[in-house]
Coordinates of C-alpha atoms in Angstrom, one line a residue:
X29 CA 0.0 0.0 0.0
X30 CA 1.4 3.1 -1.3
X31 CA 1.3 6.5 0.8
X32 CA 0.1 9.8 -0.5
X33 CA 0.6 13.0 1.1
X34 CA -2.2 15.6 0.1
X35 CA -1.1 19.1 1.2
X36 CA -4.2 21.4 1.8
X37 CA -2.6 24.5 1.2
X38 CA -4.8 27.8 1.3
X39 CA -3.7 31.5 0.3
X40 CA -4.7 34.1 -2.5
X41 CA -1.5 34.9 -3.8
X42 CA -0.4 35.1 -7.7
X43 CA -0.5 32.1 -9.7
X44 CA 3.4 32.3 -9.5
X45 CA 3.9 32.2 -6.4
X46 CA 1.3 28.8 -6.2
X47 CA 4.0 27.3 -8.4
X48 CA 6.8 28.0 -6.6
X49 CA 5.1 27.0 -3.2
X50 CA 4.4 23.3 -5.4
X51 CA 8.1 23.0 -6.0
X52 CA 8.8 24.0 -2.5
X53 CA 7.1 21.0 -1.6
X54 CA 8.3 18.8 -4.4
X55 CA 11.6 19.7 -3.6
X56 CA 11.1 18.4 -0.3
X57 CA 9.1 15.4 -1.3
X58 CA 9.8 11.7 0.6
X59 CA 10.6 9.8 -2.9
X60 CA 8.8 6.8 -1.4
X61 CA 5.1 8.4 -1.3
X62 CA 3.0 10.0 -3.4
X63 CA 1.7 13.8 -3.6
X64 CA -1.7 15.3 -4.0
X65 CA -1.5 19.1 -4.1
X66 CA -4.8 20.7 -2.8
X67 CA -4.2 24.1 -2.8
X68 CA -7.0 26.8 -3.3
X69 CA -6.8 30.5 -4.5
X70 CA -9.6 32.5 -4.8
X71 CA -7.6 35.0 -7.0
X72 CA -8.0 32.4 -9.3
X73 CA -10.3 30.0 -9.1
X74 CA -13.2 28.8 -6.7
X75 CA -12.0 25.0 -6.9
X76 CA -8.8 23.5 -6.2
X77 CA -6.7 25.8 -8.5
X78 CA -4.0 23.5 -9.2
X79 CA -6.6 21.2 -10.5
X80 CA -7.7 24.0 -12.4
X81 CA -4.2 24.5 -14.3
X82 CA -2.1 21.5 -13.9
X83 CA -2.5 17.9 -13.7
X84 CA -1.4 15.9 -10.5
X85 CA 1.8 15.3 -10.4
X86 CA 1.3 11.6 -9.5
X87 CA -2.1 10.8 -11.6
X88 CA -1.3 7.8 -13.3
X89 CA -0.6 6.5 -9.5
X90 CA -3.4 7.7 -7.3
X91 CA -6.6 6.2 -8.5
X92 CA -5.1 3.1 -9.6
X93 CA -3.2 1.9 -6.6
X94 CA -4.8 0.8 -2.7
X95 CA -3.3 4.5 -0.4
X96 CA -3.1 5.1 2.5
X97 CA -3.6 9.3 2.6
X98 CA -1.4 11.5 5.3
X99 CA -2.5 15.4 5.1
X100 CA -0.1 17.8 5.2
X101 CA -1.2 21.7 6.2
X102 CA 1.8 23.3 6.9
X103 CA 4.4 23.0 3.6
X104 CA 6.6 25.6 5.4
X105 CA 7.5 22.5 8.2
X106 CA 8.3 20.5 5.0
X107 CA 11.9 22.2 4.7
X108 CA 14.2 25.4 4.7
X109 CA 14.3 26.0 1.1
X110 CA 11.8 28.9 -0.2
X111 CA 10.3 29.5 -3.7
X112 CA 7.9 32.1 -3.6
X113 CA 8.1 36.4 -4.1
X114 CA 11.5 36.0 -5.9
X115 CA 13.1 35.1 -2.8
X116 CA 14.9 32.1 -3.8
X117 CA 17.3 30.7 -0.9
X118 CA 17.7 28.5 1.4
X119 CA 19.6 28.4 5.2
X120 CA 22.2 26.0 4.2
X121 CA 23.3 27.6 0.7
X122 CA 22.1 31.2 0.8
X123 CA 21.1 33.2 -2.1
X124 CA 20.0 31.3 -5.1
X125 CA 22.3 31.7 -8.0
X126 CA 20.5 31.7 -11.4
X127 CA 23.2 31.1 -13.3
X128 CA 24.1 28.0 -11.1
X129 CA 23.8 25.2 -14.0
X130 CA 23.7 22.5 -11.6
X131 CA 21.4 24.6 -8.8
X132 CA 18.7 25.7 -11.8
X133 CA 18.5 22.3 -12.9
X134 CA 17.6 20.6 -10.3
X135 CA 14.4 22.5 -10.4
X136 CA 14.0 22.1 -14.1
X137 CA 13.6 18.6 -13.4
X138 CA 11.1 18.6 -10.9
X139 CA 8.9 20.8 -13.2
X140 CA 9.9 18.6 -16.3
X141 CA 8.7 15.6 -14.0
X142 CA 6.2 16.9 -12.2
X143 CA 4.5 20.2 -13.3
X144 CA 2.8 19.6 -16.4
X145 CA 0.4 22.2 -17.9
X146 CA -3.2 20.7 -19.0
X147 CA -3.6 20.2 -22.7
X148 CA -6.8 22.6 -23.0
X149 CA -4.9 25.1 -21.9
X150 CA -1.0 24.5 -23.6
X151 CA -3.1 24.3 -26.9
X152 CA -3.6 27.9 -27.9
X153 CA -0.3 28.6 -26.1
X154 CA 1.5 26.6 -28.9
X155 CA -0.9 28.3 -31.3
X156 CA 0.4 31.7 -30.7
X157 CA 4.2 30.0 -30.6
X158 CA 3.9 28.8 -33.9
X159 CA 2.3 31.7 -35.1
X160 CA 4.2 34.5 -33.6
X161 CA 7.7 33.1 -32.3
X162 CA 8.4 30.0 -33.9
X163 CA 10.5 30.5 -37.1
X164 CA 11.9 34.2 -35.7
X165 CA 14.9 34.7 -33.6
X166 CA 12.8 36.2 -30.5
X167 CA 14.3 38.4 -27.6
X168 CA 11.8 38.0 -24.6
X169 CA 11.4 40.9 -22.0
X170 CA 9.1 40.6 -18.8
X171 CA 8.3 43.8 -17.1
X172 CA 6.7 43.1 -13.6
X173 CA 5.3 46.0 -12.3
X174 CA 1.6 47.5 -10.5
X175 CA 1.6 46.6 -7.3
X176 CA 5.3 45.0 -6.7
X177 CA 6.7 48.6 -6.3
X178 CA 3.5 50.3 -5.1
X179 CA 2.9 48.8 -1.9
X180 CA 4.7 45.1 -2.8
X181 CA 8.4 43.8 -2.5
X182 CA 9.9 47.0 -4.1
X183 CA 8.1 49.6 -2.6
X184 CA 9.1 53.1 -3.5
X185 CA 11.5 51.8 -6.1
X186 CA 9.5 52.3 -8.9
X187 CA 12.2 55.1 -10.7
X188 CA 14.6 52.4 -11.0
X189 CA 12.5 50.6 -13.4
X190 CA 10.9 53.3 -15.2
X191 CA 10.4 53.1 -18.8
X192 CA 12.9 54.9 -20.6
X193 CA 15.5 52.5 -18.4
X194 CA 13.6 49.6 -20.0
X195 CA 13.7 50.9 -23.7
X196 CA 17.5 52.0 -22.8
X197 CA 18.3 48.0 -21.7
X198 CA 16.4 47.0 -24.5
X199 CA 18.2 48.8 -27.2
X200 CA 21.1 48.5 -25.2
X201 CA 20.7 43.8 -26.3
X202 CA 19.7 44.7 -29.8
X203 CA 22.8 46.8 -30.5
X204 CA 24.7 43.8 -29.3
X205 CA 22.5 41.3 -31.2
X206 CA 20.0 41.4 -33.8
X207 CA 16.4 39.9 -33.4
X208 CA 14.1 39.6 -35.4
X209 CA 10.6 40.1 -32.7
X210 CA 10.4 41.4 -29.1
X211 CA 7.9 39.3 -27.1
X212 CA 6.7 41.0 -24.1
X213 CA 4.7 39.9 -21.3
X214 CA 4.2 42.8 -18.7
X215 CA 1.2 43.1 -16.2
X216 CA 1.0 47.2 -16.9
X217 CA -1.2 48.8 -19.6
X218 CA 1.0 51.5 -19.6
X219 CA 4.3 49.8 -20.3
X220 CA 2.9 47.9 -23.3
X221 CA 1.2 51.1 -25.0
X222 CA 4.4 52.8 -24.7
X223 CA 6.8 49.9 -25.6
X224 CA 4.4 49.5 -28.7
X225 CA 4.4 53.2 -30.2
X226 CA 8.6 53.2 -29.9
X227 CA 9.3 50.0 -31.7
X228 CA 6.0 49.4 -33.9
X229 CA 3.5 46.7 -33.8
X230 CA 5.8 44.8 -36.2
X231 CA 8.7 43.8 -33.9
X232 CA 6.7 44.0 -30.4
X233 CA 4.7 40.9 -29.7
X234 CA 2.2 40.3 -26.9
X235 CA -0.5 37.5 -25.9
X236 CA -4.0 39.5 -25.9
X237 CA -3.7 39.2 -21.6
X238 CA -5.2 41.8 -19.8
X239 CA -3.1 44.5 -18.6
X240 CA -3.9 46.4 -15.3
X241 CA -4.6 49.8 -15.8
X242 CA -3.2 51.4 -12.6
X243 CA -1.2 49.8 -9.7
X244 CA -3.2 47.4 -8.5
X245 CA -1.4 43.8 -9.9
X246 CA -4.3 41.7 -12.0
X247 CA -4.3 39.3 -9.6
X248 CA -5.5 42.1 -6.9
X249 CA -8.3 43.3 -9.8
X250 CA -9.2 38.9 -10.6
X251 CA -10.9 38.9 -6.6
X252 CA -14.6 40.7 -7.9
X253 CA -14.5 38.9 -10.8
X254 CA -16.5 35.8 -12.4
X255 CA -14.4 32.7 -12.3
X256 CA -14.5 32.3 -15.6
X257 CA -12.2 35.5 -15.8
X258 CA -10.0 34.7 -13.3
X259 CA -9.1 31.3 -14.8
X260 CA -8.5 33.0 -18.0
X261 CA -6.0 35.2 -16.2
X262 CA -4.0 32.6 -15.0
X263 CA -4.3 30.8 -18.1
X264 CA -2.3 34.3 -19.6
X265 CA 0.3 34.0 -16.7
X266 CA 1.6 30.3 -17.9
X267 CA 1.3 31.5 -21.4
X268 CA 4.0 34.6 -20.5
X269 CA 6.0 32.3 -18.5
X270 CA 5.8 29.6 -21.3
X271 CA 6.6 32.1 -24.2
X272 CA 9.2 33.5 -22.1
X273 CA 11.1 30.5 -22.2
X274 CA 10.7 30.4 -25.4
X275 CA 12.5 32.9 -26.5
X276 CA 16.2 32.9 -27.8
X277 CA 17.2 35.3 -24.9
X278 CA 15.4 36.8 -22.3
X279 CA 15.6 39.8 -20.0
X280 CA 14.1 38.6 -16.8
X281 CA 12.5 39.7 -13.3
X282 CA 14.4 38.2 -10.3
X283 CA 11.7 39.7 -8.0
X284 CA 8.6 37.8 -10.4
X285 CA 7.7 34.5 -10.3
X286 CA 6.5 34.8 -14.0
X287 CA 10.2 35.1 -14.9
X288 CA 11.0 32.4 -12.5
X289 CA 9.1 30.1 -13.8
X290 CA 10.0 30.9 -17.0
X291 CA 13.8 29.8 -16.0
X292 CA 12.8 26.4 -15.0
X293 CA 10.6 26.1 -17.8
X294 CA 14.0 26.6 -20.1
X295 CA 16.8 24.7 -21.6
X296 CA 19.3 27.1 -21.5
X297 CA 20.7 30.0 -19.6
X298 CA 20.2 32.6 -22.6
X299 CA 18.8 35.4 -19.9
X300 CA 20.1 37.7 -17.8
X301 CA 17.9 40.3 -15.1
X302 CA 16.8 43.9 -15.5
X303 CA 16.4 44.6 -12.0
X304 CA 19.5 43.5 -10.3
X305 CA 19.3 47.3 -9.0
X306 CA 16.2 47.1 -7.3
X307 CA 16.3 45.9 -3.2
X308 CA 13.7 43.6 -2.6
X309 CA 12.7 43.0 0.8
X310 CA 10.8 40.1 2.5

């Protein structure tokens, strides 16, 4: 009789930072049992969300073997090792170094293994791919912004990321390199409509995602809204992070789990960060 552990796990955060808090606990996993994730987020959806997005990472198992089911509320107790708000480190190691082959793929293979995107919703995803990246070289940029620097992790930092330092590290790549599309996935109205009159709707690329029009993050605006529309937001979240990765460089968030996941989502280490400047705290 095989074990499973079903974490209950309870907290409207963004869709992200559900990810993370899954690897968190997959990193910490006992390989002899099995793990049922049932975690809810209302930002997102009414049911269990990662049922909503993802399959279970051991679904060919449970069902079709005799368990015996442990419950798990705490996945903080599981371990010292924290994914979640861009704060990637653990006690025994300290920071999380990105550019740590070994480190970053160690993660990639628990999401390889273990995190795997429904089909009904990786189907217009690869769509858009084929449409809009595949066949183009493709330099990616993710611009976090709304509420991470208005009352968020970077509070009050807002100046270093403004956008004429975004357009000026932008140019900065294509002088080094040339590309043939910009893919962008942002959360701010602002920074697309503005990224999108300076280098024409012919290089810049977006998914049709909603964009928050002030400084409230979308995942702050999803709470009022039908479920309906708040799965569809989080379906647009794994499409960024998803497109992200595939793009032939990328200039990434470290303080956004979008960009995160995007990293473990990769195959290479063809990114670097835009906001190495900025002091997050936690």
């Amino acid at each position: 009789m095989k074990e499973v552990n079903i974490i209950r796990h309870d907290c409207s955060v963004g869709l992200g930072s559900t990810i993370m808090r899954a690897l968190h606990c997959l990193y910490y996993r006992d390989p002899s049992k099995l793990y049922y994730f049932d975690f809810y987020n209302l930002d997102y959806s009414d049911k269990n969300v990662w049922n909503t997005f993802f399959n279970q990472p051991f679904k060919d198992q449970i069902g079709t073997e005799e368990v015996k089911a442990n419950y798990i509320n705490d996945i903080w107790a599981m371990g010292d090792f924290f994914l979640c708000y861009g704060r990637i480190q653990d006690e025994k190691y300290g920071k999380f170094q990105f550019k740590d082959e070994q480190r970053v793929n160690s993660i990639r293979s628990l999401v390889s293994k273990f995190v795997t995107i429904k089909k009904d919703i990786m189907d217009p995803i690869l769509d858009f791919e084929r449409n809009n990246l595949q066949n183009y070289k493709v330099i990616g940029i993710h611009k976090r912004g709304t509420d991470l620097f208005s009352n968020g992790h970077a509070r009050g930092q807002s100046q270093i990321m403004n956008l004429d330092y975004i357009k000026r590290t932008i140019d900065e790549k294509l002088k080094q390199e040339s590309f043939d599309k910009l893919f962008l996935a942002t959360d701010e109205a602002k920074c697309y409509d503005e990224l999108k009159n300076y280098y024409g709707s012919k290089f810049l690329i977006k998914q049709p995602t909603f964009l928050s029009p002030n400084n409230l993050g979308v995942h702050d605006l999803n709470r009022n809204q039908k479920e309906e529309e708040r799965i569809k937001r989080g379906k647009e979240m794994i499409g960024d992070s998803y497109l992200l990765s595939r793009c032939n460089f990328c200039l990434n968030m470290r303080g956004s789990n979008v960009s995160l996941f995007s990293i473990f989502l990769r195959n290479d280490f063809n990114y670097s960060f835009i906001d190495d400047d900025v002091n997050y705290w936690y």
